[in-house]
Structures are given as structure tokens and as C-alpha cells.
Short mmCIF file of C-alpha atoms in Angstrom, two decimals:
data_model
loop_
_atom_site.label_atom_id
_atom_site.label_comp_id
_atom_site.label_asym_id
_atom_site.label_seq_id
_atom_site.Cartn_x
_atom_site.Cartn_y
_atom_site.Cartn_z
CA MET A 1 3.04 -22.33 -67.70
CA PRO A 2 4.80 -19.40 -69.40
CA ARG A 3 7.63 -17.86 -67.40
CA PRO A 4 5.91 -14.41 -66.87
CA PHE A 5 2.82 -16.11 -65.39
CA ARG A 6 5.01 -18.26 -63.16
CA ILE A 7 6.81 -15.18 -61.85
CA LEU A 8 3.48 -13.38 -61.30
CA SER A 9 2.05 -16.33 -59.37
CA HIS A 10 5.15 -16.44 -57.17
CA LEU A 11 4.82 -12.73 -56.45
CA ILE A 12 1.15 -13.13 -55.54
CA LEU A 13 2.01 -16.02 -53.21
CA LEU A 14 4.80 -13.97 -51.58
CA VAL A 15 2.49 -10.99 -51.02
CA ALA A 16 -0.17 -13.26 -49.52
CA CYS A 17 2.36 -14.74 -47.08
CA LEU A 18 3.52 -11.29 -46.04
CA MET A 19 -0.07 -10.15 -45.46
CA LEU A 20 -0.80 -13.21 -43.35
CA THR A 21 2.36 -12.58 -41.33
CA LEU A 22 1.42 -8.95 -40.70
CA ALA A 23 -2.16 -9.87 -39.86
CA ALA A 24 -1.08 -12.49 -37.32
CA PRO A 25 -1.43 -11.13 -33.76
CA ALA A 26 1.78 -10.26 -31.93
CA GLY A 27 2.53 -13.01 -29.43
CA ALA A 28 0.26 -15.58 -31.15
CA SER A 29 3.19 -18.01 -31.14
CA SER A 30 4.76 -16.90 -27.86
CA VAL A 31 4.75 -17.77 -24.19
CA ARG A 32 4.12 -14.90 -21.76
CA VAL A 33 6.00 -15.33 -18.49
CA LEU A 34 4.77 -13.41 -15.43
CA THR A 35 6.76 -13.52 -12.19
CA VAL A 36 5.37 -13.23 -8.65
CA GLN A 37 7.73 -13.19 -5.68
CA GLY A 38 6.57 -12.38 -2.18
CA ALA A 39 3.14 -12.05 -0.63
CA ILE A 40 0.04 -12.00 -2.82
CA SER A 41 -1.08 -8.39 -2.53
CA PRO A 42 -3.18 -5.85 -4.47
CA ALA A 43 -0.01 -4.89 -6.35
CA SER A 44 0.76 -8.44 -7.48
CA ALA A 45 -2.92 -9.00 -8.33
CA ASP A 46 -2.97 -5.85 -10.48
CA TYR A 47 0.23 -6.98 -12.25
CA LEU A 48 -1.11 -10.48 -12.98
CA LEU A 49 -4.56 -9.32 -14.06
CA ARG A 50 -3.18 -6.82 -16.54
CA GLY A 51 -0.58 -9.33 -17.75
CA ILE A 52 -3.25 -11.98 -18.37
CA ASP A 53 -5.52 -9.49 -20.16
CA LYS A 54 -2.65 -8.34 -22.39
CA ALA A 55 -1.73 -11.93 -23.26
CA ILE A 56 -5.35 -12.65 -24.18
CA ASP A 57 -5.53 -9.54 -26.39
CA ASP A 58 -2.28 -10.56 -28.13
CA GLN A 59 -3.53 -14.15 -28.46
CA ALA A 60 -0.47 -15.63 -26.79
CA HIS A 61 -0.14 -19.40 -26.96
CA LEU A 62 0.49 -19.92 -23.24
CA ILE A 63 0.79 -17.91 -20.00
CA VAL A 64 3.31 -19.08 -17.41
CA ILE A 65 3.18 -17.67 -13.87
CA GLU A 66 6.47 -18.26 -12.07
CA MET A 67 5.57 -18.09 -8.38
CA ASP A 68 7.33 -18.04 -5.03
CA THR A 69 4.96 -16.86 -2.30
CA PRO A 70 4.29 -17.44 1.41
CA GLY A 71 0.60 -16.52 0.95
CA GLY A 72 -1.35 -13.32 0.79
CA LEU A 73 -4.65 -11.51 0.95
CA ASP A 74 -7.81 -13.51 0.28
CA SER A 75 -9.38 -10.82 -1.94
CA SER A 76 -6.25 -10.48 -4.12
CA MET A 77 -5.98 -14.26 -4.43
CA ARG A 78 -9.59 -14.59 -5.55
CA ASP A 79 -9.16 -11.82 -8.14
CA ILE A 80 -6.22 -13.71 -9.63
CA ILE A 81 -8.13 -17.00 -9.64
CA LYS A 82 -11.12 -15.40 -11.37
CA ALA A 83 -8.83 -14.06 -14.09
CA ILE A 84 -7.26 -17.51 -14.55
CA LEU A 85 -10.65 -19.24 -14.75
CA ALA A 86 -11.91 -16.72 -17.29
CA SER A 87 -8.73 -16.77 -19.40
CA LYS A 88 -9.03 -17.85 -23.04
CA VAL A 89 -5.30 -18.64 -23.02
CA PRO A 90 -4.03 -21.65 -21.02
CA VAL A 91 -2.33 -20.67 -17.76
CA ALA A 92 0.48 -22.72 -16.26
CA THR A 93 1.55 -21.87 -12.71
CA TYR A 94 5.13 -22.93 -12.06
CA VAL A 95 6.58 -22.89 -8.52
CA SER A 96 10.13 -21.82 -9.22
CA PRO A 97 13.09 -21.55 -8.69
CA LYS A 98 14.41 -24.40 -6.53
CA GLY A 99 13.70 -23.65 -2.89
CA ALA A 100 10.54 -21.66 -3.68
CA ARG A 101 7.12 -22.37 -2.22
CA ALA A 102 3.45 -21.95 -3.03
CA ALA A 103 2.05 -21.73 0.49
CA SER A 104 -1.44 -20.65 1.45
CA ALA A 105 -2.83 -18.43 -1.33
CA GLY A 106 -0.24 -19.88 -3.73
CA THR A 107 -1.79 -23.33 -3.31
CA TYR A 108 -5.20 -22.06 -4.38
CA ILE A 109 -3.72 -20.36 -7.46
CA LEU A 110 -1.82 -23.54 -8.32
CA TYR A 111 -5.03 -25.57 -8.13
CA ALA A 112 -6.93 -23.06 -10.27
CA SER A 113 -4.41 -23.10 -13.12
CA HIS A 114 -4.83 -25.24 -16.23
CA ILE A 115 -1.35 -26.66 -15.60
CA ALA A 116 0.28 -26.99 -12.17
CA ALA A 117 4.04 -27.43 -12.17
CA MET A 118 6.81 -27.30 -9.58
CA ALA A 119 10.58 -27.27 -9.62
CA PRO A 120 12.50 -29.81 -7.51
CA ALA A 121 13.08 -28.83 -3.85
CA THR A 122 9.92 -26.72 -3.73
CA ASN A 123 6.79 -27.20 -1.63
CA LEU A 124 3.13 -26.23 -1.47
CA GLY A 125 0.29 -26.39 1.04
CA ALA A 126 -0.47 -24.92 4.47
CA ALA A 127 -3.61 -23.25 3.13
CA THR A 128 -5.52 -22.78 6.40
CA PRO A 129 -7.04 -19.29 6.50
CA VAL A 130 -5.86 -17.07 9.38
CA GLU A 131 -7.76 -13.92 10.26
CA LEU A 132 -5.30 -11.05 10.72
CA ALA A 133 -7.64 -8.60 12.32
CA PRO A 134 -11.13 -8.69 13.88
CA THR A 135 -12.84 -7.16 10.87
CA ASP A 136 -15.25 -8.36 8.21
CA GLY A 137 -12.94 -7.30 5.39
CA ASP A 138 -10.11 -9.08 3.63
CA LYS A 139 -8.61 -12.04 5.41
CA PRO A 140 -5.16 -13.25 4.40
CA THR A 141 -4.79 -16.98 3.98
CA ALA A 142 -1.77 -18.21 5.88
CA SER A 143 -0.84 -20.83 8.36
CA ASP A 144 0.69 -20.42 11.75
CA LYS A 145 2.88 -23.53 11.64
CA PRO A 146 2.81 -25.46 8.37
CA THR A 147 3.24 -29.16 8.91
CA GLN A 148 4.74 -31.73 6.61
CA SER A 149 2.73 -34.88 5.97
CA ASP A 150 4.38 -38.01 7.29
CA LYS A 151 3.17 -40.13 4.39
CA PRO A 152 2.24 -39.20 0.83
CA GLU A 153 -1.14 -40.95 1.19
CA ALA A 154 -4.08 -38.58 1.26
CA ALA A 155 -6.04 -39.05 4.46
CA LYS A 156 -9.65 -38.16 5.05
CA PRO A 157 -9.98 -34.48 5.91
CA ALA A 158 -11.01 -33.47 9.38
CA ASP A 159 -14.76 -33.05 9.82
CA THR A 160 -14.73 -30.05 12.13
CA PRO A 161 -11.94 -27.47 12.40
CA THR A 162 -10.99 -26.13 15.77
CA GLY A 163 -11.51 -22.50 16.76
CA ASP A 164 -14.39 -20.14 17.25
CA PRO A 165 -17.50 -20.20 15.02
CA LYS A 166 -16.14 -17.42 12.82
CA MET A 167 -12.92 -19.33 12.20
CA ARG A 168 -14.82 -22.55 11.48
CA LYS A 169 -16.91 -20.67 8.95
CA ALA A 170 -13.80 -19.35 7.22
CA VAL A 171 -12.19 -22.82 7.12
CA HIS A 172 -15.34 -24.45 5.72
CA ASP A 173 -15.58 -21.77 3.05
CA ALA A 174 -11.91 -22.14 2.08
CA ALA A 175 -12.18 -25.96 1.98
CA ALA A 176 -15.20 -25.84 -0.29
CA TYR A 177 -13.48 -23.29 -2.52
CA ILE A 178 -10.29 -25.30 -3.06
CA ARG A 179 -12.26 -28.55 -3.48
CA GLY A 180 -14.24 -26.93 -6.27
CA LEU A 181 -11.00 -25.85 -7.97
CA ALA A 182 -9.57 -29.37 -7.60
CA GLU A 183 -12.67 -30.99 -9.13
CA LEU A 184 -12.62 -28.48 -11.99
CA ARG A 185 -9.02 -29.34 -12.91
CA GLY A 186 -9.21 -33.06 -12.05
CA ARG A 187 -6.69 -32.87 -9.23
CA ASN A 188 -6.55 -34.45 -5.78
CA ALA A 189 -9.47 -32.86 -3.93
CA GLU A 190 -8.99 -34.85 -0.69
CA TRP A 191 -5.45 -33.60 -0.15
CA ALA A 192 -6.50 -30.06 -1.09
CA GLU A 193 -9.06 -30.13 1.70
CA ARG A 194 -6.43 -31.45 4.12
CA ALA A 195 -4.17 -28.52 3.17
CA VAL A 196 -6.94 -26.19 4.31
CA ARG A 197 -8.18 -28.01 7.41
CA GLU A 198 -4.89 -29.46 8.70
CA ALA A 199 -2.32 -27.04 7.16
CA VAL A 200 -0.32 -29.94 5.66
CA SER A 201 2.39 -29.44 3.02
CA LEU A 202 3.91 -31.48 0.23
CA SER A 203 7.19 -31.56 -1.62
CA ALA A 204 7.25 -31.46 -5.41
CA SER A 205 7.79 -35.21 -5.83
CA GLU A 206 5.03 -36.09 -3.35
CA ALA A 207 2.66 -33.61 -5.02
CA LEU A 208 3.27 -35.27 -8.38
CA GLU A 209 2.72 -38.74 -6.88
CA LEU A 210 -0.60 -37.67 -5.31
CA LYS A 211 -1.75 -35.97 -8.53
CA VAL A 212 -1.79 -32.56 -6.88
CA ILE A 213 0.34 -31.17 -9.69
CA ASP A 214 0.91 -32.22 -13.28
CA ILE A 215 4.64 -31.73 -13.89
CA VAL A 216 7.96 -31.50 -12.08
CA ALA A 217 10.37 -29.45 -14.23
CA THR A 218 13.90 -28.35 -13.47
CA ASP A 219 13.56 -25.01 -15.27
CA LEU A 220 11.36 -23.11 -17.72
CA ASP A 221 12.88 -24.77 -20.78
CA ASP A 222 12.24 -28.19 -19.27
CA LEU A 223 8.67 -27.18 -18.48
CA LEU A 224 7.97 -26.07 -22.06
CA LYS A 225 9.58 -29.26 -23.37
CA GLN A 226 7.28 -31.41 -21.23
CA LEU A 227 4.22 -29.33 -22.16
CA ASN A 228 4.77 -29.77 -25.88
CA GLY A 229 1.91 -31.83 -27.30
CA ARG A 230 -0.11 -31.81 -24.06
CA VAL A 231 -3.89 -31.57 -24.54
CA ILE A 232 -5.82 -29.17 -22.28
CA LYS A 233 -9.57 -28.86 -21.85
CA MET A 234 -10.85 -25.28 -21.97
CA ASP A 235 -14.56 -24.38 -21.98
CA GLY A 236 -15.56 -27.75 -23.34
CA GLN A 237 -12.90 -27.69 -26.05
CA THR A 238 -9.48 -29.24 -26.30
CA VAL A 239 -6.30 -27.27 -26.97
CA THR A 240 -3.04 -28.92 -27.95
CA LEU A 241 0.03 -27.06 -26.79
CA ASN A 242 2.87 -26.57 -29.22
CA THR A 243 5.74 -25.23 -27.12
CA ALA A 244 8.68 -26.60 -29.07
CA GLN A 245 11.03 -23.82 -30.15
CA ILE A 246 8.46 -21.21 -29.06
CA GLU A 247 9.35 -17.59 -28.33
CA ILE A 248 9.46 -16.65 -24.64
CA GLU A 249 8.39 -13.12 -23.60
CA ARG A 250 8.97 -12.05 -20.01
CA VAL A 251 6.70 -9.26 -18.73
CA GLU A 252 8.22 -7.28 -15.88
CA PRO A 253 6.13 -5.13 -13.49
CA ASP A 254 5.72 -1.56 -14.79
CA TRP A 255 5.89 1.67 -12.76
CA ARG A 256 2.27 1.36 -11.64
CA SER A 257 2.76 -2.13 -10.23
CA ARG A 258 6.00 -1.06 -8.58
CA LEU A 259 4.31 1.97 -6.99
CA LEU A 260 1.47 -0.19 -5.66
CA ALA A 261 4.00 -2.68 -4.34
CA VAL A 262 5.91 0.07 -2.52
CA ILE A 263 2.96 1.81 -0.88
CA GLY A 264 1.27 -1.54 -0.30
CA ASP A 265 4.00 -2.50 2.15
CA PRO A 266 2.56 -2.11 5.67
CA SER A 267 5.71 -0.38 6.94
CA ILE A 268 5.67 2.15 4.08
CA ALA A 269 1.94 2.76 4.53
CA TYR A 270 2.55 3.26 8.28
CA ILE A 271 5.27 5.85 7.63
CA LEU A 272 3.20 7.64 4.95
CA MET A 273 0.23 7.94 7.28
CA LEU A 274 2.37 9.39 10.09
CA LEU A 275 4.10 11.84 7.74
CA GLY A 276 0.67 12.96 6.58
CA ILE A 277 -0.53 13.53 10.14
CA TYR A 278 2.64 15.42 11.10
CA GLY A 279 2.46 17.57 7.95
CA LEU A 280 -1.16 18.56 8.59
CA ILE A 281 -0.46 19.30 12.26
CA TYR A 282 2.45 21.57 11.30
CA GLU A 283 0.33 23.30 8.64
CA PHE A 284 -2.52 23.94 11.08
CA SER A 285 -0.03 25.25 13.65
CA ASN A 286 1.57 27.58 11.09
CA PRO A 287 -1.12 28.55 8.53
CA GLY A 288 0.20 29.69 5.19
CA MET A 289 3.26 27.42 5.00
CA LEU A 290 1.43 25.37 2.29
CA PHE A 291 4.30 22.92 1.63
CA PRO A 292 3.80 20.82 4.82
CA GLY A 293 0.04 20.79 4.21
CA VAL A 294 0.34 19.70 0.57
CA VAL A 295 2.94 17.01 1.27
CA GLY A 296 1.09 15.87 4.38
CA GLY A 297 -2.21 15.60 2.52
CA ILE A 298 -0.65 13.53 -0.28
CA CYS A 299 1.17 11.23 2.16
CA LEU A 300 -1.95 10.76 4.29
CA LEU A 301 -4.12 9.84 1.28
CA LEU A 302 -1.50 7.41 -0.04
CA GLY A 303 -1.15 5.84 3.41
CA LEU A 304 -4.92 5.48 3.86
CA PHE A 305 -5.25 4.02 0.34
CA ALA A 306 -2.66 1.38 1.19
CA LEU A 307 -4.23 0.61 4.57
CA GLN A 308 -7.75 0.29 3.17
CA VAL A 309 -6.70 -2.79 1.16
CA MET A 310 -5.13 -4.36 4.25
CA PRO A 311 -6.85 -6.05 7.18
CA ILE A 312 -6.25 -3.28 9.70
CA SER A 313 -7.62 -2.97 13.21
CA TYR A 314 -9.56 0.25 13.66
CA ALA A 315 -9.01 0.01 17.41
CA GLY A 316 -5.26 0.07 16.77
CA LEU A 317 -5.61 3.04 14.41
CA ALA A 318 -7.70 4.91 17.00
CA LEU A 319 -5.08 4.23 19.69
CA MET A 320 -2.33 5.60 17.43
CA LEU A 321 -4.27 8.81 16.79
CA LEU A 322 -5.09 9.15 20.51
CA GLY A 323 -1.40 8.70 21.36
CA ILE A 324 -0.37 11.48 18.95
CA VAL A 325 -3.04 13.81 20.39
CA LEU A 326 -1.91 13.10 23.97
CA MET A 327 1.76 13.67 23.17
CA ILE A 328 1.01 16.98 21.47
CA SER A 329 -1.27 17.98 24.35
CA GLU A 330 1.69 17.60 26.71
CA ALA A 331 3.28 20.66 25.08
CA PHE A 332 0.15 22.78 25.60
CA VAL A 333 -1.03 21.44 28.96
CA PRO A 334 1.97 20.61 31.19
CA SER A 335 1.09 17.50 33.19
CA PHE A 336 4.54 16.53 34.48
CA GLY A 337 4.79 13.85 31.75
CA ALA A 338 1.46 12.07 32.40
CA LEU A 339 -0.08 12.97 29.05
CA GLY A 340 3.17 12.41 27.19
CA LEU A 341 3.90 8.98 28.66
CA GLY A 342 0.30 7.91 28.18
CA GLY A 343 0.47 9.09 24.57
CA VAL A 344 3.66 7.10 23.92
CA ALA A 345 2.10 3.97 25.42
CA ALA A 346 -1.11 4.38 23.38
CA PHE A 347 0.90 5.01 20.22
CA ILE A 348 3.05 1.88 20.64
CA ILE A 349 0.09 -0.35 21.53
CA GLY A 350 -1.90 0.98 18.57
CA SER A 351 1.04 0.40 16.20
CA VAL A 352 1.34 -3.21 17.36
CA MET A 353 -2.41 -3.78 17.00
CA LEU A 354 -2.68 -2.01 13.64
CA ILE A 355 -1.75 -5.11 11.62
CA ASP A 356 -1.15 -8.57 13.03
CA THR A 357 2.18 -10.22 12.23
CA ASP A 358 0.99 -13.77 11.54
CA LEU A 359 1.25 -13.39 7.76
CA PRO A 360 4.82 -12.90 6.53
CA GLY A 361 5.24 -9.54 4.87
CA TYR A 362 2.19 -7.93 6.45
CA GLY A 363 3.36 -6.91 9.88
CA ILE A 364 4.93 -3.71 11.23
CA PRO A 365 8.26 -4.66 12.83
CA TRP A 366 9.31 -3.51 16.27
CA MET A 367 12.47 -2.06 14.75
CA LEU A 368 10.21 0.50 13.03
CA ILE A 369 7.63 1.06 15.78
CA VAL A 370 10.11 1.92 18.55
CA PRO A 371 12.13 4.58 16.63
CA VAL A 372 8.96 6.17 15.25
CA ALA A 373 7.42 6.31 18.74
CA ALA A 374 10.61 7.84 20.15
CA ALA A 375 10.77 10.42 17.35
CA THR A 376 7.10 11.32 17.87
CA ALA A 377 7.66 11.74 21.62
CA LEU A 378 10.70 13.96 21.05
CA PHE A 379 8.77 16.00 18.54
CA SER A 380 5.93 16.50 21.00
CA PHE A 381 8.04 17.24 24.10
CA PHE A 382 10.74 19.45 22.61
CA VAL A 383 9.77 20.82 19.21
CA ALA A 384 6.18 21.61 20.12
CA GLY A 385 7.34 22.98 23.49
CA MET A 386 9.81 25.30 21.79
CA ALA A 387 7.06 26.48 19.48
CA ILE A 388 4.86 27.34 22.46
CA GLN A 389 7.72 29.26 24.09
CA ALA A 390 8.33 31.17 20.87
CA ARG A 391 4.68 32.17 20.74
CA ALA A 392 4.86 33.47 24.31
CA ARG A 393 7.62 35.94 23.43
CA PRO A 394 6.63 39.55 22.75
CA VAL A 395 6.07 40.59 19.15
CA MET A 396 9.17 42.27 17.72
CA THR A 397 8.05 43.32 14.23
CA GLY A 398 4.89 44.03 12.26
CA ALA A 399 1.71 45.96 13.01
CA GLU A 400 1.10 44.14 16.28
CA GLU A 401 4.42 45.42 17.62
CA MET A 402 2.98 48.99 17.59
CA ILE A 403 0.58 48.14 20.42
CA GLY A 404 2.13 49.41 23.67
CA ALA A 405 4.91 51.35 21.90
CA PRO A 406 5.89 54.71 23.54
CA GLY A 407 5.60 58.03 21.68
CA GLU A 408 5.89 61.83 22.02
CA ILE A 409 3.26 64.46 21.08
CA LEU A 410 4.64 66.93 18.52
CA ALA A 411 2.09 69.74 19.04
CA ASP A 412 -0.73 70.65 21.41
CA MET A 413 -3.91 68.74 20.49
CA GLU A 414 -7.48 68.42 21.69
CA HIS A 415 -8.42 64.99 20.33
CA GLU A 416 -6.33 64.48 17.17
CA GLY A 417 -2.80 65.45 16.26
CA TRP A 418 0.65 64.18 15.46
CA ALA A 419 3.15 62.15 17.45
CA ARG A 420 6.50 60.55 16.93
CA VAL A 421 6.45 56.76 17.46
CA HIS A 422 9.51 54.64 16.66
CA GLY A 423 11.13 57.61 14.97
CA GLU A 424 8.15 58.09 12.58
CA GLN A 425 5.35 60.65 12.53
CA TRP A 426 1.90 59.14 13.04
CA ARG A 427 -1.59 60.58 13.11
CA VAL A 428 -2.88 59.96 16.63
CA ARG A 429 -6.16 60.25 18.52
CA SER A 430 -6.71 60.70 22.24
CA LYS A 431 -9.75 60.99 24.49
CA ALA A 432 -8.06 63.67 26.57
CA PRO A 433 -6.22 66.86 25.46
CA LEU A 434 -2.45 66.45 25.29
CA ALA A 435 0.30 69.08 25.38
CA ARG A 436 3.37 69.20 23.22
CA GLY A 437 6.11 66.93 24.50
CA SER A 438 3.72 64.69 26.44
CA ARG A 439 4.70 61.09 26.61
CA VAL A 440 2.03 58.67 25.37
CA ARG A 441 1.65 54.97 24.72
CA VAL A 442 -0.19 53.34 21.78
CA ARG A 443 -3.21 51.29 22.78
CA ALA A 444 -4.76 50.53 19.35
CA ARG A 445 -4.20 50.98 15.64
CA HIS A 446 -6.73 51.76 12.91
CA ASP A 447 -4.94 51.67 9.55
CA LEU A 448 -2.67 54.78 9.65
CA ILE A 449 -4.22 56.30 12.79
CA LEU A 450 -3.08 55.35 16.29
CA ASP A 451 -5.16 55.56 19.45
CA VAL A 452 -2.94 56.78 22.29
CA GLU A 453 -3.19 57.48 25.97
CA PRO A 454 -0.90 59.24 28.45
CA ASP A 455 1.97 57.13 29.61
CA LYS A 456 1.22 57.05 33.31
CA GLU A 457 4.46 55.34 34.28
CA ILE A 458 6.59 58.14 32.78
CA ASP A 459 4.32 60.86 34.18
CA HIS A 460 4.52 59.27 37.64
CA VAL A 461 8.31 59.18 37.52
#
């Protein structure tokens, strides 16, 4: 081939390679790593769902969820599992680092993933659902006292869970759910059901022996090394992983996920709701201030938004509101402390009942409830009381201060004339004739005209 044609062919080949490189989706040869630490909440669910969707859009080769969780909300857990099951990119859930756990909701997510992996010195299990509040809404999945299995053999699951009919229904539902996930991924379904019915746990080595997980890896690099060449079934097709020398992209939570995580904390939501109530009370007591009303409205809406995704007790919320009303009423209706003390008691009881403390990370600590109750009581007894005393004082300035002010008639008058009030000349009206120099007192004001009457106290003296 002549040299010019050879050069031209090389240029065409180079341009074609560049075009293929530019056309290749970003992340097509990368691993997306998402990290979840702490309770499974609406914030963590939002972070994982958006991370999985972005990885699918970028056609990433693999999604790795590094997880360390004590459990979380049932609704958030199911949203995450639905996203994993619908993912077109393989998802590997990795319980890491050493000492981490995948308890309760984490066990379900581990079972739902295409690949289940754990680091040494980690554990999973204790997936018995626990109802946090007597409502029909979200129920966190957590265990009261996780137990460790004595032997790695998988025993037959218990036929009937203990508890009331509602609890038995929740346990049966959770057992069927995790069994379905286990059968879908070809994992140990018998032990999964024991984790729900008996709240048993496993270490990483025992989980691998019982085929609960697929891999035990010391770190992320070791995990990717072991995954290289592994064949995964997805939607009736097989996918071979090629994770050797692959690019790793870590996706950190953005501002939205961080905001949801902050306001999704029960203690923060509790404080926001109280700030909102206090702000609105202050605004209604002093109309026109605007700032307390605006800030209070925003805080109250943020607090209610956070509480509506949590399993709250409406009886506890009602007791809190009743306690605030009683403590404020003490300032208006003196009852020798009866209303105030009753309000403090109702407020504390309602705060304790608002969210149960069985699930780690979803309780309101006593160290927060007691100071807030004390501050609310002080606000009601002293601040509100001082405001009432201030209102009882006579008006010192403004138009209202003119009512009752003394004055002197400047000229004889039948019904209308002029008078000096507070060193100023005012147009005045009187029902009776008044002589010059008569002492009068203002009884009403109509714009720039004052209604006056003789000052009987001065006349009598």
C-alpha cells in the first residue's frame, strides 16, 4: 500500500477510536461506591436511590454499597430493596469496615443484593420487626436483644411467633419477605427466616459457611479482586464481572441528603417543632413582629415533615401540645402552680411517648427532654408572666395615652372650642358649656378632635 494511503488509513482508525471513546458512557468501566452508616432512614434511602439511578444512567459496571447499620424504617428499607431489584447494574452490598454490622433492615438489603459480602469481624441478623408506635404507618425493623446462634447449623424456623396478633402478622409478613429474597438470590432461606422469627445473628465466617453471603473480603480492593470473573444472573441473562484494575468512584451524600439526614433525626425534629410552636405563640402575642412568625412557621413545617416519616405516637404529640397550653395558661390564669405543674408533667410524658426508644437512633433522649421541659416551664412562668404584667401597666405613649389626660379650656365655649392638653392646642367638644380656665379630662378621641368632660376631682378640690 502506498505510504499516503497508509497514513490516511491510520488517521481514520485514530479518529474512529477517539469517537468511540467519547461516545462511551462516563462510568461504563467504573465501580460506584455508596456508603451508608447509621440507621436506614428516608435520608439514606433518598441517597441510595439517587445514587443507583445515576449509576444506571452512566452505565456503571458495578454498584457497591458499603453498609454499617443497626436497622431502620421498614418503608425506607423496602424502597432501597425495590431499587436494587430493579437495577440494571449489579449491586454488591458489603458490610464494612471491620466491626460493622448489618442488623435488622441491613440483613434484608444484604439478601436482596446480587452479591452479599462482609468484612471479617462483622455480623448480620436480628431481623425481627419491632413496632415503635401503635400506628398503622411505618414500622422500623429492629430487635430488642439480638442473640448469637450457638451452632452454625440452620435450624427449622419457629412455626408461631410470640406476641399479640398484630405482632404475629408483622413477623409472618417479614419472614415471607426475606424468604422470597433468599430464594431469588439462591441464598439460605431457612436461616433468613430464623433471623426474623428468632432474632439470631451470624458472624462473617459463619454466614459464608451457611451460604448466607457470597464473599468475605478484608477491604474493597480484596472484594473487587474476588469479584473479577464472577458470573451473575440478571433478568434471565448472565453478566460476567470484570473488576480487575477498574476505576473506583465514591459518591458522597450531597447537600439534599445531608439536610434530610439532619432534620430526619428525631431530636432535631423535636427541637424544630418546639421552636415553631414558640415562634407562632410569640407572633400571636405580639402581632406585627413578623420575624418570630416566619421563623416559627418554617421550623414547624420542617419539624412536621420530619415527624411524618417517623413512627410517632399521636397521643404523645397531643400530650406535648396540651402541656404547652397548660404552662402558658398558668401565666394568664393564676392557679398556684396547678396548671403549670400539670403542663410540665404532660409535656414530659408526651415527649417520652412521642417516639419509642427501642430502635437505636430513633429515640428522644432524656438529656434533651428534661432541659427542654425546664426551659418551657421557665418561659411560661416568668417570661409570659412578665409580659402580662407589662400589659397591665398604663399606656405611656401613643394615641391611647390621650384618654384620661387632663387639659385646660382656652376660651369660653358652648359645645366646641379649644383646650391645651399635654402642652398642645386641641380642638375639643363637650356636652356642657365650659368657661375659660376650666379643668377638663379627655374621655375619647376622634382623629384630631377630643371629647372632654369637666374634671370633677379638680373641681371638688
